[in-house]
Every structure is written in structure tokens, then in C-alpha cells.
PDB file of C-alpha atoms in Angstrom:
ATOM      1  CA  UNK A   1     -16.393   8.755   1.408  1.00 38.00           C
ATOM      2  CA  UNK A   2     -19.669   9.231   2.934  1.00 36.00           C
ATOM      3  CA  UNK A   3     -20.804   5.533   2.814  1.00 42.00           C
ATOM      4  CA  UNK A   4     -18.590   4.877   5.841  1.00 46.00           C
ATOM      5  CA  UNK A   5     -20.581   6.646   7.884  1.00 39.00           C
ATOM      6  CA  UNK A   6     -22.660   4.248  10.242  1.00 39.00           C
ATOM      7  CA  UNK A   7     -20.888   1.326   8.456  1.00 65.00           C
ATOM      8  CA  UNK A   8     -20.955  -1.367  10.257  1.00 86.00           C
ATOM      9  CA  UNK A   9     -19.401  -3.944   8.311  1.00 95.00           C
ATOM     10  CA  UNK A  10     -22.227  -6.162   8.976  1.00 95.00           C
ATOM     11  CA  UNK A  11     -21.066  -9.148   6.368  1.00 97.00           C
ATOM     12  CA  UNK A  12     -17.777  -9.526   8.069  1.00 98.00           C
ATOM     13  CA  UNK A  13     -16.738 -12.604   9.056  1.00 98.00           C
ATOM     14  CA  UNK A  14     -16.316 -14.197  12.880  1.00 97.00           C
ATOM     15  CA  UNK A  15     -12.959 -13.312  14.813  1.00 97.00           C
ATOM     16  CA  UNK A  16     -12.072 -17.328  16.000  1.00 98.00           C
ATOM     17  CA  UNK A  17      -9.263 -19.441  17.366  1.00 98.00           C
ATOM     18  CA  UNK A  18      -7.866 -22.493  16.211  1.00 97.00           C
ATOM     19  CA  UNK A  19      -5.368 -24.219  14.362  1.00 98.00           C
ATOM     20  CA  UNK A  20      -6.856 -24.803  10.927  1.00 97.00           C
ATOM     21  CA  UNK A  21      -4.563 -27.245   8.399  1.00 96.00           C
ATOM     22  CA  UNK A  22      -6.052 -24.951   5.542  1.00 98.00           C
ATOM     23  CA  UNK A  23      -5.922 -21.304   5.757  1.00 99.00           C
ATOM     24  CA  UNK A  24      -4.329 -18.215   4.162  1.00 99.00           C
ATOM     25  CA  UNK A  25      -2.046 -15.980   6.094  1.00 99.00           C
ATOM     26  CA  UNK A  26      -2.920 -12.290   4.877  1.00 99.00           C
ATOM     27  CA  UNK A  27      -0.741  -8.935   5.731  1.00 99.00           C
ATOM     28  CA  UNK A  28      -0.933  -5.877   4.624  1.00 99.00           C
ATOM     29  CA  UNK A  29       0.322  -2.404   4.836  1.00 98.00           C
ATOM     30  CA  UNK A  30      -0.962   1.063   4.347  1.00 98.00           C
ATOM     31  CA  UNK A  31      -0.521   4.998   4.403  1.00 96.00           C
ATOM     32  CA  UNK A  32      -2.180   4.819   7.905  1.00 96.00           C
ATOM     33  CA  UNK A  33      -4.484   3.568  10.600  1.00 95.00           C
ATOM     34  CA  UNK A  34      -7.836   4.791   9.767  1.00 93.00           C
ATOM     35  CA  UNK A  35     -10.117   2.327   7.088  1.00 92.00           C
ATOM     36  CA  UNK A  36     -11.989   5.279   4.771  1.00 81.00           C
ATOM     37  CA  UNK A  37      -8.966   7.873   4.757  1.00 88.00           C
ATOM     38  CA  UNK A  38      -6.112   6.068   4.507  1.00 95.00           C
ATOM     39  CA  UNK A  39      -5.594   3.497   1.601  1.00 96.00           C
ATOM     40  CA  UNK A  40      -3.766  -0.167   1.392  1.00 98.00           C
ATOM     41  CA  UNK A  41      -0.654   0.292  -0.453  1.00 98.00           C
ATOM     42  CA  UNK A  42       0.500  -3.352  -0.315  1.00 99.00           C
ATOM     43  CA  UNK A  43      -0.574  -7.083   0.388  1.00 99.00           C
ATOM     44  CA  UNK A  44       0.722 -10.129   0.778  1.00 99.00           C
ATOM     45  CA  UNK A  45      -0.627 -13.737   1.607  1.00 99.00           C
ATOM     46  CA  UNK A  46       0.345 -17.435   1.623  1.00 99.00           C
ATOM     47  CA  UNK A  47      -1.644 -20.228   1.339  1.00 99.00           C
ATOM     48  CA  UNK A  48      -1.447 -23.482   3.023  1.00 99.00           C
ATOM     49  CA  UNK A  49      -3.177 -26.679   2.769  1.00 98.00           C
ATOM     50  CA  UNK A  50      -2.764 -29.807   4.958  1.00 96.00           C
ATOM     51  CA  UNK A  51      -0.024 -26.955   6.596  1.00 93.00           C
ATOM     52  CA  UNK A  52       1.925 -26.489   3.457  1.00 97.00           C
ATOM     53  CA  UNK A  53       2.194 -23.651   1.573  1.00 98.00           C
ATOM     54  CA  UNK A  54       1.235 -23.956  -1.825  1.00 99.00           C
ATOM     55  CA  UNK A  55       0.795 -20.588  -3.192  1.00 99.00           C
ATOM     56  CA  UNK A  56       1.628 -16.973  -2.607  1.00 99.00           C
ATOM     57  CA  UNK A  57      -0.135 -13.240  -3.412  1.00 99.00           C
ATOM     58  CA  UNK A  58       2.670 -10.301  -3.261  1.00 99.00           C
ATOM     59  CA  UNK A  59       2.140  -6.583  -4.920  1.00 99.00           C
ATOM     60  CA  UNK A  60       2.087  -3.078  -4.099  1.00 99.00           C
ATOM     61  CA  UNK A  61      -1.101  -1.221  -4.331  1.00 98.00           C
ATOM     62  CA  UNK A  62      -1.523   2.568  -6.078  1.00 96.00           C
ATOM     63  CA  UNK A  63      -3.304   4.478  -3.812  1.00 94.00           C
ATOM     64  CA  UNK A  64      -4.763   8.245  -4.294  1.00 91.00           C
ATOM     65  CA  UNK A  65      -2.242  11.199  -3.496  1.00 89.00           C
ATOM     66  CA  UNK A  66      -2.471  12.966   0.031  1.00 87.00           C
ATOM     67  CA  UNK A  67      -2.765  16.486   0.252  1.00 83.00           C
ATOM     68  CA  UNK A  68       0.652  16.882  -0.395  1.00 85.00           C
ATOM     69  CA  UNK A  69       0.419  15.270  -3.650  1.00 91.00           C
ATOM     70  CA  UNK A  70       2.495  11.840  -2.209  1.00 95.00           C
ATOM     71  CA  UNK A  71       0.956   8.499  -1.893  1.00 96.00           C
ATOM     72  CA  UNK A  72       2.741   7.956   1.187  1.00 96.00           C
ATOM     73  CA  UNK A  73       4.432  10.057   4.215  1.00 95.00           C
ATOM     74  CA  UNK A  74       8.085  10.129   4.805  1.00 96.00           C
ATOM     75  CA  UNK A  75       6.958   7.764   8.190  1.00 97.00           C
ATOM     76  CA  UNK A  76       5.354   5.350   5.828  1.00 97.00           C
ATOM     77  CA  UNK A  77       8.735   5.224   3.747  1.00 98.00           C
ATOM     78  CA  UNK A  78      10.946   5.062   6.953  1.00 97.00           C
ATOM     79  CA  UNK A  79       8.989   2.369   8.215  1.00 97.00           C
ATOM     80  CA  UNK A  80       8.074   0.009   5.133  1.00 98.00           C
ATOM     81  CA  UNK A  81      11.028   0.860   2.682  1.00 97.00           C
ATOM     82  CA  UNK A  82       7.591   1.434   0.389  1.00 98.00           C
ATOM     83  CA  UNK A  83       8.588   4.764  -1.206  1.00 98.00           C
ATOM     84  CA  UNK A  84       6.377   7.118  -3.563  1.00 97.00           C
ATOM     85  CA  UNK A  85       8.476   6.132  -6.414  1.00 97.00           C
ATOM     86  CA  UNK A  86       7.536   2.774  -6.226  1.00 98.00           C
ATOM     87  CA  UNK A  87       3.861   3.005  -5.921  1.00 98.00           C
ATOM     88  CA  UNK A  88       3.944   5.262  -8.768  1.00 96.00           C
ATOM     89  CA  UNK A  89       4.560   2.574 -10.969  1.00 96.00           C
ATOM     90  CA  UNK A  90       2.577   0.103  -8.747  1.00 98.00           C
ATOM     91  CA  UNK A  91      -0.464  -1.519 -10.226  1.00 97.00           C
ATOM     92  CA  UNK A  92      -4.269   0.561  -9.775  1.00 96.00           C
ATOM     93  CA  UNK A  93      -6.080  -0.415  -5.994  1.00 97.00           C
ATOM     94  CA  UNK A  94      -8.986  -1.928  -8.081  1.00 97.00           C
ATOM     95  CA  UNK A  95      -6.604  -4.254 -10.364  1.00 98.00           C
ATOM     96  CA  UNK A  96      -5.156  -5.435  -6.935  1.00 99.00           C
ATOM     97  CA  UNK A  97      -7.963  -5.894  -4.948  1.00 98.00           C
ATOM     98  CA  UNK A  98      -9.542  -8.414  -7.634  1.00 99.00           C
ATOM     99  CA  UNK A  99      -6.556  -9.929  -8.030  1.00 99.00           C
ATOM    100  CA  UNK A 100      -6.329 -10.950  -4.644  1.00 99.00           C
ATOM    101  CA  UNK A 101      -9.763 -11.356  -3.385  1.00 99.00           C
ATOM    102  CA  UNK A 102     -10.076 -14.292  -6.309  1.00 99.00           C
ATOM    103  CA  UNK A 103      -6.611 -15.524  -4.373  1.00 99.00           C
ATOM    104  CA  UNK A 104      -8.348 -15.692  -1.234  1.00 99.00           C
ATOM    105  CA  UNK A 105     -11.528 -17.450  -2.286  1.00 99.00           C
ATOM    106  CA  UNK A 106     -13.181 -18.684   1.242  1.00 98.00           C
ATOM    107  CA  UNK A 107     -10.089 -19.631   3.312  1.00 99.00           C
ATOM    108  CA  UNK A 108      -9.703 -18.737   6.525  1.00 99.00           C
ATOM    109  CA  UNK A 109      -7.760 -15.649   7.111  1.00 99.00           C
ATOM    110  CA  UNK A 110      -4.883 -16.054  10.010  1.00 99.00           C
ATOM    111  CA  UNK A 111      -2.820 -12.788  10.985  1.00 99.00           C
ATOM    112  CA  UNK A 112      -1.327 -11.093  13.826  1.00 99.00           C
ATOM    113  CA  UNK A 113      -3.354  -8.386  15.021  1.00 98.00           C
ATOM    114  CA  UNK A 114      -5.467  -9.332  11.792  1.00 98.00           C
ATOM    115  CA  UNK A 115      -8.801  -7.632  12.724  1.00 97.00           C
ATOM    116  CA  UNK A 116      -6.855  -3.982  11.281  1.00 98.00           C
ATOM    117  CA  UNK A 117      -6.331  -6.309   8.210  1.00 98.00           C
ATOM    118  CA  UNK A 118      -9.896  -7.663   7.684  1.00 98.00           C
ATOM    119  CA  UNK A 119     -11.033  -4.101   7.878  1.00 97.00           C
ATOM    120  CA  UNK A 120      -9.073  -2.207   5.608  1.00 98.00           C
ATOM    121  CA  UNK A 121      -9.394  -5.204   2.832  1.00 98.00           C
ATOM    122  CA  UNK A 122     -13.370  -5.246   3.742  1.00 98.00           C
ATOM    123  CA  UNK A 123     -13.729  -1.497   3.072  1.00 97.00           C
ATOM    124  CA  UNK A 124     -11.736  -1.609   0.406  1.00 96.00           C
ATOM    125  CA  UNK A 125     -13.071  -4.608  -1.436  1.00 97.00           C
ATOM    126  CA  UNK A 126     -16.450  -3.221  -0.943  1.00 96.00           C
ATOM    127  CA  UNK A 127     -15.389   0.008  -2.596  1.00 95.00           C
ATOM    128  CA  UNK A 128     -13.603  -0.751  -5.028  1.00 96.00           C
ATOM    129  CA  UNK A 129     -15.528  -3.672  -6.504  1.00 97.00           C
ATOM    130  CA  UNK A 130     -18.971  -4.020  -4.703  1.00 97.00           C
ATOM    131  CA  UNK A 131     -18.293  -7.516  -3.495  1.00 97.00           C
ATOM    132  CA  UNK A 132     -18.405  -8.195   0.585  1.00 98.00           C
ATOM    133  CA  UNK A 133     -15.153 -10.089   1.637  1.00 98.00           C
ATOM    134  CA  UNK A 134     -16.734 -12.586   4.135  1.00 98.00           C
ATOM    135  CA  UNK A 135     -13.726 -15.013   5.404  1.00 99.00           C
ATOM    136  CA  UNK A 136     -13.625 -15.351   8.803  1.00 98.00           C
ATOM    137  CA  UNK A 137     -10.532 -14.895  10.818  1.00 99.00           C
ATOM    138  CA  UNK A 138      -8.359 -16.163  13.365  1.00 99.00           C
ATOM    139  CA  UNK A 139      -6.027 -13.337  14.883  1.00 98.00           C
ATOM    140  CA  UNK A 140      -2.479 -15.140  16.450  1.00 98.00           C
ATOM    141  CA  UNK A 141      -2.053 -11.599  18.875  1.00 98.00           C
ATOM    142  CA  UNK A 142      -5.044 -13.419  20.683  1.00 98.00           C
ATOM    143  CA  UNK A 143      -3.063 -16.745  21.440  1.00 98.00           C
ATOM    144  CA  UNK A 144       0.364 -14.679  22.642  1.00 98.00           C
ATOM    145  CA  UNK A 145      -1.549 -13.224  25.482  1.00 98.00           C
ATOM    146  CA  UNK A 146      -3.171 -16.382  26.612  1.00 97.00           C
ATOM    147  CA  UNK A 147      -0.003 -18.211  25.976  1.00 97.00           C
ATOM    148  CA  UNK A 148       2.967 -15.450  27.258  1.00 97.00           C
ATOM    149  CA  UNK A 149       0.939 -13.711  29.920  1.00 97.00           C
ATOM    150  CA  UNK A 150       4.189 -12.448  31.566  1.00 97.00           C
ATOM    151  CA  UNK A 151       5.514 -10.895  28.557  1.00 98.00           C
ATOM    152  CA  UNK A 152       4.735  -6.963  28.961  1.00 98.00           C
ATOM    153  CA  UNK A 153       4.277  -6.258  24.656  1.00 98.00           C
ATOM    154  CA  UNK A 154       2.994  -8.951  22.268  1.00 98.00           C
ATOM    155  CA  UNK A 155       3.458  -7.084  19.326  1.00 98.00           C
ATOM    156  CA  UNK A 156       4.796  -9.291  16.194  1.00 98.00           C
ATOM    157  CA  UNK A 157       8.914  -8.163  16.520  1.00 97.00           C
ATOM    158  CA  UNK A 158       8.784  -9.095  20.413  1.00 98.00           C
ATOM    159  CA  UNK A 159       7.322 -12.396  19.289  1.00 98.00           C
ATOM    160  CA  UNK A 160       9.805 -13.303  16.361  1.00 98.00           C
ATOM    161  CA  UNK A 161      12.451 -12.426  18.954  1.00 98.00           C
ATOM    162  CA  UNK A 162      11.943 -14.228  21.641  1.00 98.00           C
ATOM    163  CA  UNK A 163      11.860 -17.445  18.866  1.00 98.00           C
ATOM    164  CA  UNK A 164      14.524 -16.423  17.224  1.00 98.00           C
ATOM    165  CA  UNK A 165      12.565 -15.837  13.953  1.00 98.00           C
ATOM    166  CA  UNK A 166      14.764 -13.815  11.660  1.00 96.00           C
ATOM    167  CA  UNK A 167      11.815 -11.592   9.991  1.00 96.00           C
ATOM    168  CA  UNK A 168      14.150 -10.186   6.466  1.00 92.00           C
ATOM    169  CA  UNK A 169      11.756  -7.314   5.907  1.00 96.00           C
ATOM    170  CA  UNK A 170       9.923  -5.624   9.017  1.00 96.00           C
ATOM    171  CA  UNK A 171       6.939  -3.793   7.954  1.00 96.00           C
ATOM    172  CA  UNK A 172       6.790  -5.673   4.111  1.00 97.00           C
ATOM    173  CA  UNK A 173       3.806  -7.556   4.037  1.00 98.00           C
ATOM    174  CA  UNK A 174       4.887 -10.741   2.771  1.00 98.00           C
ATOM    175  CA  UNK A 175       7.708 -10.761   5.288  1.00 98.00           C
ATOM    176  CA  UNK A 176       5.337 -10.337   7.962  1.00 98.00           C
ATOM    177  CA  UNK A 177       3.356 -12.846   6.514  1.00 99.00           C
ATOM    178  CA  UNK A 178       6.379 -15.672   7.010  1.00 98.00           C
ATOM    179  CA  UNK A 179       6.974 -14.415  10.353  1.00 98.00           C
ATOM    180  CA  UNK A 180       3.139 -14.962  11.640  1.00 99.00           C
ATOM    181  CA  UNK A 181       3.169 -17.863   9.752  1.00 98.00           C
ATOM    182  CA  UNK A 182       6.405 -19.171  11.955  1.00 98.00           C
ATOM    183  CA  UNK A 183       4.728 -17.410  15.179  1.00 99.00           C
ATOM    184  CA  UNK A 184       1.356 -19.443  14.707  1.00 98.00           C
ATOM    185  CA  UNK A 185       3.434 -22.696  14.515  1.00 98.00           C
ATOM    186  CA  UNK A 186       5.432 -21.847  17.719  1.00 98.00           C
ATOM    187  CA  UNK A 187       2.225 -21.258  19.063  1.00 98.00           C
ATOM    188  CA  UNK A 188       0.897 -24.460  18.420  1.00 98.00           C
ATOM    189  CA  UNK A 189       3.786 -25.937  19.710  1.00 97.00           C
ATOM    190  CA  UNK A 190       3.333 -24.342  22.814  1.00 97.00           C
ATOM    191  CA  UNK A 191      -0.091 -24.914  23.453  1.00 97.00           C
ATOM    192  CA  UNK A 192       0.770 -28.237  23.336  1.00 96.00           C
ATOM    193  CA  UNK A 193       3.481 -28.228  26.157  1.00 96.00           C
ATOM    194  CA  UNK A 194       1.561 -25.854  28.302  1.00 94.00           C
ATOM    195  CA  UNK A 195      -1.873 -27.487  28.246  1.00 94.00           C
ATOM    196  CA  UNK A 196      -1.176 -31.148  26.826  1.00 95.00           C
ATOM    197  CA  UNK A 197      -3.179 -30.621  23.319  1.00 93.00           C
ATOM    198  CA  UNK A 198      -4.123 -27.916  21.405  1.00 96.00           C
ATOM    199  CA  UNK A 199      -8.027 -28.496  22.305  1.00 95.00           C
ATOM    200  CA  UNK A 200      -7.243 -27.748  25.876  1.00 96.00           C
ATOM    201  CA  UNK A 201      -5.715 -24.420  25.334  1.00 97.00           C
ATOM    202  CA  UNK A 202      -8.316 -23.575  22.902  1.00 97.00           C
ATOM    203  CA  UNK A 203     -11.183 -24.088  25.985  1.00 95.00           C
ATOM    204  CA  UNK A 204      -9.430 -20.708  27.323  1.00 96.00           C
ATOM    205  CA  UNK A 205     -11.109 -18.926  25.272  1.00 96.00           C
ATOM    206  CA  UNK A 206     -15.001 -18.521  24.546  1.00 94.00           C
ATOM    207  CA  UNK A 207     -16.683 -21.627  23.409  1.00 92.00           C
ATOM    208  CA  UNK A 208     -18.610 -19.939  20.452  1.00 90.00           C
ATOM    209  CA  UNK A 209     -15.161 -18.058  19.112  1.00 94.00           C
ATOM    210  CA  UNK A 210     -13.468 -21.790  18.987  1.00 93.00           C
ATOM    211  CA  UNK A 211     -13.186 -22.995  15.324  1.00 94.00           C
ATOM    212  CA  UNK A 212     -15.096 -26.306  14.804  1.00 81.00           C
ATOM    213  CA  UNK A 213     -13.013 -28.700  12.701  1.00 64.00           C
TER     214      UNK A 213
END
């Protein structure tokens, strides 16, 4: 995939904080880590207006074979439950994709450790059907560090469990996507307690990177 070579994803959209009333909560897994090589083999997203959700996006994703002729490794499978079997019936990338980027129109994206998100779906968006996937973002992770500095890990599982957050489905993107959803309210919650109002907590952070309401 050659065009990824000095790609800079230059239409991406700004990584801010806030606590948006409107926004889409996006997850997604794939075969691996690296945007280019390794391919999204499932998303999921809920949308919320006025903080309700009032839609949802859920599907698996068929990506191309690895060498060994598998969509996914036996890692993938242990870790997601997504097996090779099921993406071989799974709808084409492209079909997906389309699907979903009409879902997400021009909400704001929120996630936990969302910037691996934004890139895969930008790459792949832009690959698959020319189009430049320009949301902005707000990434939760951000707002556990600033809010649970004495925690050593801030990883999604050590958040649900210290709230108690019963996540069904580890590692299935929808699943995650209730989970961050019931992080980013604890979140707000706790800004509030530690810093008297949302606004306040949100000055701990760069001014331009705040999200104007």
C-alpha cells in the first residue's frame, strides 16, 4: 500500500476535551496495531443526543487473508471471540465502511484511547472509498490521567473496575463502546467533585484542545 508512505493524515480532525451532549462513541477492533497492514475487522458506535442514545452501528468487517490464508491470528480470536469463521461470512470492508461513515455524519467522535481508532477508520475510509473522515475527537484515556493520577494503568478494564462497570464482552467493539460510554459519565461526575464544575477541570488541559460549546 504504497500511498501510506509519508501520509500524514493531514484532513484529520483535532484531538479535544470536553463533555459534548451530542457525540458518537466509536470502537473498533482489528487483526493488529499497525494502520496500512493490518485491517479493521469490526466496529461499533452509539449515538447520543442531549446524552441519550438514540441509535447504534454494530458489524464485523471482511478483511484480506494473512499470509497464512486466515483473516485473523489465533491471538486475535483468543482475545475478541472474533474467529475466521465468522468473518468469512462477514460483510466486504468497503460495504462496511460506507455503511458506517454515513452513520457517523459530523459528530464528534468520543473513545478511550480513540486516536488508534480515528486512524485505522481514516486510512481505511480513505482507501476504501476516497472520502477523508474529518470528525474531530475527544479521547476519555486523556481525562483518567488528569483525573486518577495515582492509579499506575489507565487502560479501559482498570477503569470499568474500579466503577464497578460490568463490561459483557471485553475486546467486542460495541461492548467497549457501553463501557467508555459509562467511563466518560463517571468522569464527568468526577470532574465535578474534584474541581467544582466540569469547566474547571477542563482548564487542566491546553486552552486550544478545550471543546468550545
Amino acid at each position: 500500500m504504497a500511498y501510506y508512505q509519508n501520509y500524514n493524515r493531514e484532513f484529520k480532525g483535532r484531538s479535544l476535551v470536553g463533555f459534548p451532549q451530542d457525540f458518537c462513541v466509536v470502537d473498533i477492533e482489528t487483526t493488529g496495531l499497525a494502520p496500512g497492514s493490518d485491517g479493521i475487522i469490526e466496529i461499533g458506535a452509539i449515538m447520543y443526543e442531549n446524552g441519550e442514545a438514540v441509535d447504534e452501528f454494530s458489524s464485523l468487517l471482511q478483511p484480506s487473508v494473512n499470509e497464512m490464508g486466515d483473516y485473523v491470528s489465533p491471538f486475535i480470536t483468543e482475545l475478541t471471540g472474533i474467529t475466521n469463521e465468522m468473518l468469512d461470512t462477514a460483510p466486504p470492508t468497503e460495504q462496511v465502511l460506507a455503511e458506517f461513515f454515513d452513520f457517523l455524519g459530523d459528530s464528534i467522535i468520543v473513545g478511550y484511547n480513540v486516536n488508534f481508532d480515528v486512524n485505522f477508520l481514516y486510512d481505511a475510509i480513505y482507501e476504501h472509498l476516497g472520502e477523508y473522515m474529518t470528525n474531530d475527537f475527544i479521547d476519555i484515556l486523556r481525562m483518567a490521567k488528569k483525573l486518577y493520577p495515582e492509579m499506575p494503568h489507565h487502560r479501559l478494564g482498570d477503569m470499568t473496575a474500579r466503577f464497578g462497570i460490568v463490561n459483557k464482552s471485553a475486546h467486542r467493539a460495541l461492548s467497549d463502546v457501553e463501557a467508555t460510554y459509562a467511563c466518560f459519565r463517571e468522569f464527568c461526575t468526577e470532574a465535578e467533585i474534584r474541581h467544582g464544575d466540569t469547566a474547571e477541570f477542563l482548564k487542566l488541559f491546553s486552552k486550544k484542545s478545550i471543546l468550545s460549546k
